[in-house]
mmCIF file of C-alpha atoms and ligand atoms in Angstrom:
data_model
loop_
_atom_site.group_PDB
_atom_site.id
_atom_site.type_symbol
_atom_site.label_atom_id
_atom_site.label_comp_id
_atom_site.label_asym_id
_atom_site.label_seq_id
_atom_site.Cartn_x
_atom_site.Cartn_y
_atom_site.Cartn_z
ATOM 1 C CA MET A 1 103.953 97.393 134.976
ATOM 2 C CA ARG A 2 103.404 100.657 133.182
ATOM 3 C CA LYS A 3 106.046 101.901 130.773
ATOM 4 C CA LYS A 4 108.056 105.014 131.583
ATOM 5 C CA VAL A 5 108.791 107.833 129.155
ATOM 6 C CA THR A 6 111.099 110.771 129.786
ATOM 7 C CA VAL A 7 110.538 113.895 127.746
ATOM 8 C CA VAL A 8 113.616 116.123 127.664
ATOM 9 C CA GLY A 9 112.507 119.741 127.239
ATOM 10 C CA ALA A 10 109.319 121.125 128.768
ATOM 11 C CA GLY A 11 108.712 123.635 125.984
ATOM 12 C CA ASN A 12 105.897 123.588 123.450
ATOM 13 C CA VAL A 13 106.729 120.258 121.840
ATOM 14 C CA GLY A 14 107.818 118.524 125.061
ATOM 15 C CA ALA A 15 104.802 119.588 127.105
ATOM 16 C CA THR A 16 102.399 118.673 124.312
ATOM 17 C CA VAL A 17 104.022 115.243 123.915
ATOM 18 C CA ALA A 18 103.603 114.722 127.677
ATOM 19 C CA HIS A 19 99.962 115.814 127.448
ATOM 20 C CA ARG A 20 99.176 113.404 124.620
ATOM 21 C CA LEU A 21 101.017 110.511 126.303
ATOM 22 C CA VAL A 22 99.097 110.794 129.571
ATOM 23 C CA ASP A 23 95.795 111.420 127.792
ATOM 24 C CA ARG A 24 96.277 108.106 125.986
ATOM 25 C CA GLN A 25 97.641 106.455 129.132
ATOM 26 C CA LEU A 26 100.607 105.164 127.175
ATOM 27 C CA ALA A 27 103.106 105.551 130.037
ATOM 28 C CA ASP A 28 104.144 107.277 133.225
ATOM 29 C CA VAL A 29 105.908 110.450 132.155
ATOM 30 C CA VAL A 30 108.850 112.448 133.497
ATOM 31 C CA VAL A 31 109.462 115.868 131.961
ATOM 32 C CA ILE A 32 112.902 117.353 132.486
ATOM 33 C CA ASP A 33 114.172 120.810 131.567
ATOM 34 C CA ILE A 34 117.045 123.071 132.426
ATOM 35 C CA LEU A 35 114.597 125.775 133.547
ATOM 36 C CA GLU A 36 113.709 125.546 137.201
ATOM 37 C CA GLY A 37 110.009 125.440 137.966
ATOM 38 C CA VAL A 38 108.674 125.120 134.420
ATOM 39 C CA PRO A 39 108.736 121.299 134.176
ATOM 40 C CA GLN A 40 107.492 121.017 137.785
ATOM 41 C CA GLY A 41 104.600 123.398 137.113
ATOM 42 C CA LYS A 42 103.541 121.809 133.827
ATOM 43 C CA GLY A 43 103.927 118.305 135.276
ATOM 44 C CA LEU A 44 101.769 119.104 138.293
ATOM 45 C CA ASP A 45 99.153 120.802 136.126
ATOM 46 C CA LEU A 46 98.932 117.687 133.926
ATOM 47 C CA LEU A 47 98.770 115.408 136.986
ATOM 48 C CA GLU A 48 95.853 117.452 138.319
ATOM 49 C CA ALA A 49 93.950 116.926 135.059
ATOM 50 C CA GLY A 50 93.962 113.177 135.784
ATOM 51 C CA PRO A 51 90.818 113.025 137.935
ATOM 52 C CA VAL A 52 88.828 114.902 135.276
ATOM 53 C CA GLU A 53 90.222 113.009 132.310
ATOM 54 C CA GLY A 54 90.224 109.720 134.206
ATOM 55 C CA TYR A 55 93.871 108.737 133.877
ATOM 56 C CA ASP A 56 95.945 107.168 136.639
ATOM 57 C CA VAL A 57 99.344 107.489 134.987
ATOM 58 C CA ARG A 58 101.911 109.484 136.921
ATOM 59 C CA ILE A 59 103.571 112.578 135.589
ATOM 60 C CA LYS A 60 106.399 114.508 137.162
ATOM 61 C CA GLY A 61 108.390 117.568 136.169
ATOM 62 C CA THR A 62 111.981 117.798 137.345
ATOM 63 C CA ASN A 63 115.488 119.195 136.867
ATOM 64 C CA ASP A 64 117.116 116.056 138.268
ATOM 65 C CA TYR A 65 118.193 113.259 135.902
ATOM 66 C CA ALA A 66 117.917 110.721 138.729
ATOM 67 C CA ASP A 67 114.119 111.000 138.265
ATOM 68 C CA THR A 68 114.476 109.786 134.665
ATOM 69 C CA ALA A 69 116.096 106.477 135.700
ATOM 70 C CA ASN A 70 115.022 103.318 133.904
ATOM 71 C CA SER A 71 112.916 104.992 131.256
ATOM 72 C CA ASN A 72 111.806 102.663 128.468
ATOM 73 C CA LEU A 73 111.764 105.499 125.975
ATOM 74 C CA VAL A 74 113.112 109.056 125.883
ATOM 75 C CA VAL A 75 111.854 111.862 123.646
ATOM 76 C CA MET A 76 114.472 114.546 123.029
ATOM 77 C CA THR A 77 112.943 117.988 122.420
ATOM 78 C CA ALA A 78 115.451 120.191 124.267
ATOM 79 C CA GLY A 79 117.048 122.945 122.276
ATOM 80 C CA PHE A 80 117.210 126.595 121.404
ATOM 81 C CA PRO A 81 114.950 128.209 118.874
ATOM 82 C CA ARG A 82 116.663 130.189 116.133
ATOM 83 C CA LYS A 83 117.082 133.768 117.356
ATOM 84 C CA PRO A 84 117.429 136.853 115.173
ATOM 85 C CA GLY A 85 121.012 137.212 113.940
ATOM 86 C CA MET A 86 121.765 133.544 114.535
ATOM 87 C CA SER A 87 123.015 131.669 111.493
ATOM 88 C CA ARG A 88 121.935 128.123 110.706
ATOM 89 C CA ASP A 89 125.382 126.952 111.770
ATOM 90 C CA ASP A 90 125.196 128.864 115.079
ATOM 91 C CA LEU A 91 121.907 127.123 115.853
ATOM 92 C CA LEU A 92 123.350 123.801 114.762
ATOM 93 C CA LYS A 93 126.316 124.153 117.122
ATOM 94 C CA ALA A 94 124.188 125.383 120.039
ATOM 95 C CA ASN A 95 121.720 122.503 119.736
ATOM 96 C CA TYR A 96 124.549 120.021 119.252
ATOM 97 C CA GLU A 97 125.841 120.998 122.710
ATOM 98 C CA VAL A 98 122.355 120.670 124.236
ATOM 99 C CA VAL A 99 121.670 117.263 122.684
ATOM 100 C CA LYS A 100 125.164 115.953 123.477
ATOM 101 C CA GLY A 101 124.983 117.048 127.119
ATOM 102 C CA THR A 102 121.477 115.783 127.774
ATOM 103 C CA ILE A 103 121.916 112.454 125.966
ATOM 104 C CA GLU A 104 125.043 111.736 128.033
ATOM 105 C CA LYS A 105 122.970 112.069 131.205
ATOM 106 C CA ILE A 106 119.995 110.164 129.814
ATOM 107 C CA VAL A 107 122.182 107.220 128.840
ATOM 108 C CA GLN A 108 123.743 107.129 132.303
ATOM 109 C CA TYR A 109 120.302 106.653 133.915
ATOM 110 C CA SER A 110 118.449 104.742 131.162
ATOM 111 C CA PRO A 111 121.013 102.630 129.303
ATOM 112 C CA ASP A 112 118.351 100.416 127.719
ATOM 113 C CA CYS A 113 115.939 103.077 126.455
ATOM 114 C CA ILE A 114 114.795 103.815 122.922
ATOM 115 C CA LEU A 115 115.532 107.407 121.850
ATOM 116 C CA ILE A 116 113.197 109.482 119.703
ATOM 117 C CA VAL A 117 114.850 112.724 118.634
ATOM 118 C CA VAL A 118 112.808 115.813 117.715
ATOM 119 C CA THR A 119 115.279 118.686 118.194
ATOM 120 C CA ASN A 120 116.215 120.490 114.983
ATOM 121 C CA PRO A 121 118.096 120.334 112.709
ATOM 122 C CA LEU A 122 116.563 116.904 113.069
ATOM 123 C CA ASP A 123 118.764 114.615 111.025
ATOM 124 C CA ALA A 124 122.011 116.023 112.444
ATOM 125 C CA MET A 125 120.633 115.917 116.001
ATOM 126 C CA ALA A 126 119.554 112.270 115.573
ATOM 127 C CA GLN A 127 123.058 111.517 114.336
ATOM 128 C CA THR A 128 124.471 113.295 117.406
ATOM 129 C CA ALA A 129 122.267 111.226 119.726
ATOM 130 C CA PHE A 130 123.373 108.048 117.944
ATOM 131 C CA ARG A 131 127.087 108.846 118.257
ATOM 132 C CA VAL A 132 126.910 110.095 121.845
ATOM 133 C CA SER A 133 124.690 107.279 123.142
ATOM 134 C CA GLY A 134 126.609 104.462 121.475
ATOM 135 C CA PHE A 135 123.228 102.700 121.126
ATOM 136 C CA SER A 136 122.555 100.249 118.330
ATOM 137 C CA ARG A 137 120.776 101.880 115.417
ATOM 138 C CA ASN A 138 117.411 100.254 116.088
ATOM 139 C CA ARG A 139 117.158 102.345 119.282
ATOM 140 C CA VAL A 140 117.827 105.838 117.884
ATOM 141 C CA ILE A 141 115.016 107.235 115.760
ATOM 142 C CA GLY A 142 114.422 110.719 114.403
ATOM 143 C CA MET A 143 110.896 112.088 114.164
ATOM 144 C CA ALA A 144 110.381 113.912 110.911
ATOM 145 C CA GLY A 145 108.783 111.690 108.284
ATOM 146 C CA VAL A 146 105.555 111.103 110.193
ATOM 147 C CA LEU A 147 105.113 114.870 110.583
ATOM 148 C CA ASP A 148 106.071 115.746 107.011
ATOM 149 C CA THR A 149 103.812 112.967 105.730
ATOM 150 C CA ALA A 150 100.945 114.183 107.930
ATOM 151 C CA ARG A 151 101.258 117.605 106.333
ATOM 152 C CA TYR A 152 101.396 116.070 102.845
ATOM 153 C CA ARG A 153 98.308 113.918 103.583
ATOM 154 C CA THR A 154 96.439 116.909 105.008
ATOM 155 C CA PHE A 155 96.972 118.981 101.863
ATOM 156 C CA ILE A 156 95.987 116.113 99.533
ATOM 157 C CA ALA A 157 92.831 115.365 101.528
ATOM 158 C CA GLU A 158 91.954 119.048 101.491
ATOM 159 C CA ALA A 159 92.489 119.343 97.720
ATOM 160 C CA LEU A 160 90.255 116.320 97.029
ATOM 161 C CA ASP A 161 87.767 116.976 99.836
ATOM 162 C CA VAL A 162 88.179 113.424 101.148
ATOM 163 C CA SER A 163 88.971 111.954 104.547
ATOM 164 C CA VAL A 164 92.589 112.265 105.638
ATOM 165 C CA GLN A 165 92.324 108.597 106.550
ATOM 166 C CA ASN A 166 91.977 107.740 102.845
ATOM 167 C CA VAL A 167 95.327 109.299 102.003
ATOM 168 C CA GLN A 168 98.404 107.075 102.263
ATOM 169 C CA GLY A 169 101.929 107.968 101.281
ATOM 170 C CA PHE A 170 105.278 108.981 102.663
ATOM 171 C CA VAL A 171 108.020 111.548 102.532
ATOM 172 C CA LEU A 172 111.657 110.485 102.198
ATOM 173 C CA GLY A 173 114.919 112.282 102.940
ATOM 174 C CA GLY A 174 116.082 114.906 105.381
ATOM 175 C CA HIS A 175 113.750 117.139 107.378
ATOM 176 C CA GLY A 176 114.286 120.302 105.361
ATOM 177 C CA ASP A 177 113.787 121.987 102.018
ATOM 178 C CA THR A 178 115.191 118.966 100.212
ATOM 179 C CA MET A 179 112.714 116.397 101.600
ATOM 180 C CA VAL A 180 111.250 114.072 98.989
ATOM 181 C CA PRO A 181 107.489 113.406 98.955
ATOM 182 C CA VAL A 182 106.926 110.477 96.572
ATOM 183 C CA PRO A 183 103.698 110.834 94.533
ATOM 184 C CA ARG A 184 104.300 107.469 92.825
ATOM 185 C CA TYR A 185 103.718 105.773 96.166
ATOM 186 C CA THR A 186 100.857 108.046 97.223
ATOM 187 C CA ALA A 187 97.338 106.662 97.044
ATOM 188 C CA VAL A 188 93.837 107.765 97.968
ATOM 189 C CA ALA A 189 91.709 104.762 98.947
ATOM 190 C CA GLY A 190 94.137 102.700 96.862
ATOM 191 C CA ILE A 191 93.851 104.947 93.786
ATOM 192 C CA PRO A 192 97.189 106.447 92.669
ATOM 193 C CA VAL A 193 97.062 110.164 93.485
ATOM 194 C CA SER A 194 98.227 111.012 89.945
ATOM 195 C CA GLU A 195 94.838 109.709 88.708
ATOM 196 C CA LEU A 196 93.020 112.195 90.908
ATOM 197 C CA LEU A 197 95.077 115.382 90.956
ATOM 198 C CA PRO A 198 96.703 117.242 88.036
ATOM 199 C CA LYS A 199 100.499 117.426 88.130
ATOM 200 C CA GLU A 200 100.561 121.184 88.826
ATOM 201 C CA LYS A 201 98.338 120.784 91.856
ATOM 202 C CA LEU A 202 100.446 117.910 93.171
ATOM 203 C CA ASP A 203 103.650 119.904 92.620
ATOM 204 C CA ALA A 204 102.161 122.781 94.611
ATOM 205 C CA ILE A 205 101.254 120.381 97.439
ATOM 206 C CA ILE A 206 104.791 118.974 97.461
ATOM 207 C CA GLN A 207 106.205 122.487 97.668
ATOM 208 C CA ARG A 208 103.826 123.400 100.490
ATOM 209 C CA THR A 209 104.831 120.221 102.350
ATOM 210 C CA ARG A 210 108.507 121.110 102.044
ATOM 211 C CA ASN A 211 107.679 124.548 103.426
ATOM 212 C CA GLY A 212 105.322 123.172 106.100
ATOM 213 C CA GLY A 213 107.447 124.073 109.118
ATOM 214 C CA ALA A 214 108.171 127.582 107.851
ATOM 215 C CA GLU A 215 104.493 128.183 107.063
ATOM 216 C CA ILE A 216 103.643 127.692 110.743
ATOM 217 C CA VAL A 217 106.619 129.776 111.954
ATOM 218 C CA ASN A 218 105.481 132.628 109.699
ATOM 219 C CA TYR A 219 102.113 132.623 111.441
ATOM 220 C CA LEU A 220 103.357 132.123 115.000
ATOM 221 C CA LYS A 221 106.339 134.503 114.671
ATOM 222 C CA THR A 222 107.792 133.536 118.076
ATOM 223 C CA GLY A 223 107.757 129.746 117.940
ATOM 224 C CA SER A 224 107.418 126.719 115.745
ATOM 225 C CA ALA A 225 104.853 123.958 115.285
ATOM 226 C CA TYR A 226 104.020 121.626 118.152
ATOM 227 C CA TYR A 227 100.554 120.084 117.792
ATOM 228 C CA ALA A 228 101.354 118.036 114.698
ATOM 229 C CA PRO A 229 104.956 117.279 115.804
ATOM 230 C CA SER A 230 103.764 115.953 119.169
ATOM 231 C CA ALA A 231 101.030 113.877 117.511
ATOM 232 C CA ALA A 232 103.698 112.351 115.255
ATOM 233 C CA VAL A 233 105.922 111.467 118.228
ATOM 234 C CA VAL A 234 103.038 109.799 120.026
ATOM 235 C CA GLU A 235 102.148 107.693 116.975
ATOM 236 C CA MET A 236 105.728 106.384 117.063
ATOM 237 C CA VAL A 237 105.607 105.713 120.823
ATOM 238 C CA ASP A 238 102.307 103.875 120.403
ATOM 239 C CA ALA A 239 103.755 101.715 117.589
ATOM 240 C CA ILE A 240 106.732 100.792 119.804
ATOM 241 C CA PHE A 241 104.933 100.184 123.103
ATOM 242 C CA ASN A 242 102.142 98.200 121.460
ATOM 243 C CA ASP A 243 104.561 96.337 119.189
ATOM 244 C CA ARG A 244 102.403 97.253 116.207
ATOM 245 C CA LYS A 245 105.042 96.549 113.517
ATOM 246 C CA LYS A 246 103.773 99.729 111.906
ATOM 247 C CA ILE A 247 105.446 101.032 108.782
ATOM 248 C CA LEU A 248 106.201 104.706 109.231
ATOM 249 C CA PRO A 249 108.689 107.080 107.642
ATOM 250 C CA CYS A 250 111.389 107.771 110.253
ATOM 251 C CA THR A 251 114.880 109.198 110.287
ATOM 252 C CA VAL A 252 117.306 106.333 110.771
ATOM 253 C CA TYR A 253 120.984 105.559 110.449
ATOM 254 C CA LEU A 254 121.551 104.163 106.974
ATOM 255 C CA ASP A 255 124.395 101.742 106.548
ATOM 256 C CA GLY A 256 124.371 101.239 102.812
ATOM 257 C CA GLU A 257 120.597 101.117 102.272
ATOM 258 C CA TYR A 258 119.529 103.339 99.355
ATOM 259 C CA GLY A 259 123.255 103.686 98.553
ATOM 260 C CA ILE A 260 123.713 105.938 101.616
ATOM 261 C CA LYS A 261 126.189 104.999 104.312
ATOM 262 C CA GLY A 262 126.813 106.403 107.773
ATOM 263 C CA LEU A 263 124.085 109.028 107.767
ATOM 264 C CA PHE A 264 120.643 109.654 109.308
ATOM 265 C CA VAL A 265 118.039 110.067 106.565
ATOM 266 C CA GLY A 266 114.262 109.553 106.447
ATOM 267 C CA VAL A 267 113.025 106.253 104.956
ATOM 268 C CA PRO A 268 110.117 103.888 105.648
ATOM 269 C CA VAL A 269 110.802 101.568 108.592
ATOM 270 C CA LYS A 270 108.890 99.042 110.648
ATOM 271 C CA LEU A 271 108.404 100.183 114.253
ATOM 272 C CA GLY A 272 107.775 97.625 116.987
ATOM 273 C CA ALA A 273 108.860 96.707 120.504
ATOM 274 C CA ARG A 274 112.545 96.660 119.550
ATOM 275 C CA GLY A 275 112.364 100.104 117.950
ATOM 276 C CA ILE A 276 113.345 99.954 114.292
ATOM 277 C CA GLU A 277 112.742 96.339 113.351
ATOM 278 C CA GLN A 278 113.260 96.682 109.614
ATOM 279 C CA ILE A 279 114.340 99.280 107.088
ATOM 280 C CA LEU A 280 112.225 98.984 103.948
ATOM 281 C CA GLU A 281 114.212 99.499 100.799
ATOM 282 C CA ILE A 282 111.690 100.398 98.155
ATOM 283 C CA LYS A 283 112.440 100.764 94.459
ATOM 284 C CA LEU A 284 113.035 104.325 93.318
ATOM 285 C CA THR A 285 113.246 105.835 89.839
ATOM 286 C CA PRO A 286 116.570 107.485 88.936
ATOM 287 C CA GLU A 287 114.953 110.907 89.572
ATOM 288 C CA GLU A 288 113.637 109.899 92.995
ATOM 289 C CA ARG A 289 116.998 108.380 93.896
ATOM 290 C CA ALA A 290 118.791 111.575 92.830
ATOM 291 C CA ALA A 291 116.416 113.680 94.944
ATOM 292 C CA LEU A 292 117.056 111.436 97.954
ATOM 293 C CA GLN A 293 120.818 111.661 97.403
ATOM 294 C CA LYS A 294 120.595 115.455 97.196
ATOM 295 C CA SER A 295 118.710 115.465 100.485
ATOM 296 C CA ALA A 296 121.293 113.148 102.075
ATOM 297 C CA ASP A 297 124.079 115.473 100.856
ATOM 298 C CA ALA A 298 122.378 118.367 102.668
ATOM 299 C CA VAL A 299 122.300 116.292 105.883
ATOM 300 C CA LYS A 300 125.959 115.340 105.417
ATOM 301 C CA GLU A 301 126.981 118.997 105.216
ATOM 302 C CA LEU A 302 125.436 119.659 108.637
ATOM 303 C CA ALA A 303 126.848 116.491 110.176
ATOM 304 C CA GLN A 304 130.313 117.536 109.005
ATOM 305 C CA VAL A 305 130.038 120.975 110.647
ATOM 306 C CA ILE A 306 129.577 119.328 114.061
ATOM 307 C CA GLY A 307 131.782 116.324 113.307
ATOM 308 C CA VAL A 308 129.275 113.556 113.976
HETATM 309 N N1 LIG B 1 118.483 120.651 129.075
HETATM 310 C C1 LIG B 1 117.146 120.519 129.195
HETATM 311 N N2 LIG B 1 116.293 121.345 128.559
HETATM 312 C C2 LIG B 1 116.802 122.318 127.788
HETATM 313 C C3 LIG B 1 118.198 122.491 127.617
HETATM 314 C C4 LIG B 1 119.050 121.602 128.302
HETATM 315 N N3 LIG B 1 120.380 121.697 128.199
HETATM 316 N N4 LIG B 1 118.387 123.545 126.791
HETATM 317 C C5 LIG B 1 117.174 124.009 126.450
HETATM 318 N N5 LIG B 1 116.210 123.282 127.053
HETATM 319 C C6 LIG B 1 114.755 123.455 127.007
HETATM 320 C C7 LIG B 1 114.332 124.913 127.080
HETATM 321 O O1 LIG B 1 114.440 125.403 128.407
HETATM 322 C C8 LIG B 1 112.886 124.835 126.585
HETATM 323 O O2 LIG B 1 111.973 124.673 127.651
HETATM 324 O O3 LIG B 1 114.206 123.008 125.787
HETATM 325 C C9 LIG B 1 112.897 123.577 125.681
HETATM 326 C C10 LIG B 1 112.585 123.889 124.230
HETATM 327 O O4 LIG B 1 111.287 124.322 124.167
HETATM 328 P P1 LIG B 1 110.765 125.430 123.120
HETATM 329 O O5 LIG B 1 111.739 126.562 123.043
HETATM 330 O O6 LIG B 1 109.332 125.706 123.446
HETATM 331 O O7 LIG B 1 110.876 124.688 121.720
HETATM 332 P P2 LIG B 1 109.807 123.667 121.086
HETATM 333 O O8 LIG B 1 108.825 124.411 120.262
HETATM 334 O O9 LIG B 1 109.326 122.755 122.161
HETATM 335 O O10 LIG B 1 110.753 122.865 120.082
HETATM 336 C C11 LIG B 1 111.715 121.975 120.573
HETATM 337 O O11 LIG B 1 111.697 120.601 118.624
HETATM 338 O O12 LIG B 1 110.538 120.806 116.630
HETATM 339 C C12 LIG B 1 111.755 121.018 117.289
HETATM 340 O O13 LIG B 1 112.713 122.914 116.141
HETATM 341 C C13 LIG B 1 112.136 122.481 117.333
HETATM 342 O O14 LIG B 1 114.397 122.078 118.064
HETATM 343 C C14 LIG B 1 113.101 122.484 118.480
HETATM 344 C C15 LIG B 1 112.524 121.417 119.410
#
């Protein structure tokens, strides 16, 4: 039996996630949105690409949560973009209501699903999904680290003129200005990156990674990134559905790991059929630990505003 994925939100990220999932035949897909017609239209359009692309998976757009029933996995992308005049806290509160309302309905129809949260501010929205769903922590995962790390790897590969596939590393912390790329654990074909790039260049890459989302928004003006975010989501879905036991940086509920308790923060985890199968607690220097704590403090501030 094929797996079933529901994508909540038929906007740029949601529709592109759906596109990538059916292209790779990872699951049947339901796309749900509050807008009438948009999920139906995009769903039908994707279904009609099947004969050309050669996929038999089903895809349906809907406004009815009954269609999402018994999903194995749900990707949460619903939310408002930040509008002019809106403060960070206004956006936080608006998206809290969206995520709370939609997760309540998702859980009613798919009580056993794994949740991947994409809506920003990511860490606080993952925490909202965790609290509202009442799911165990292995089934609520925020997508940020894979995207931030993809940006980091892209810039390193570009600087060295090597294949992106040679670049391994990860980004820790919250999905924001305080995220923590860790050069000490970054390698190019096994060679520590510090052997290959001068410190100033690496610092500039770290800064550009932290600013990666804003860099795209500055170009697009009316929207935010979706190609790389959707690719990151699909790598996580693939790791789960194929039980790959793949180590990826994800935003997860920490319960004392890294000295952080009761908060969603990005760390390396093992993703397999049960969702998060292990949280890897790697050794950090005092400076790295302080940077991670600073990032966790920034997440905590947001979580406190919405009381999650
Ligand atoms: N229920 C279902 N869908 C909703 C709801 C709701 N209550 N509220 C909003 N939506 C839908 C919107 O109608 C829209 O189609 O969510 C979709 C969001 O799509 P976009 O505005 O295109 O945003 P997108 O670029 O897809 O980003 C989605 O992911 O990366 C993050 O910061 C980004 O939080 C944002 C999210």
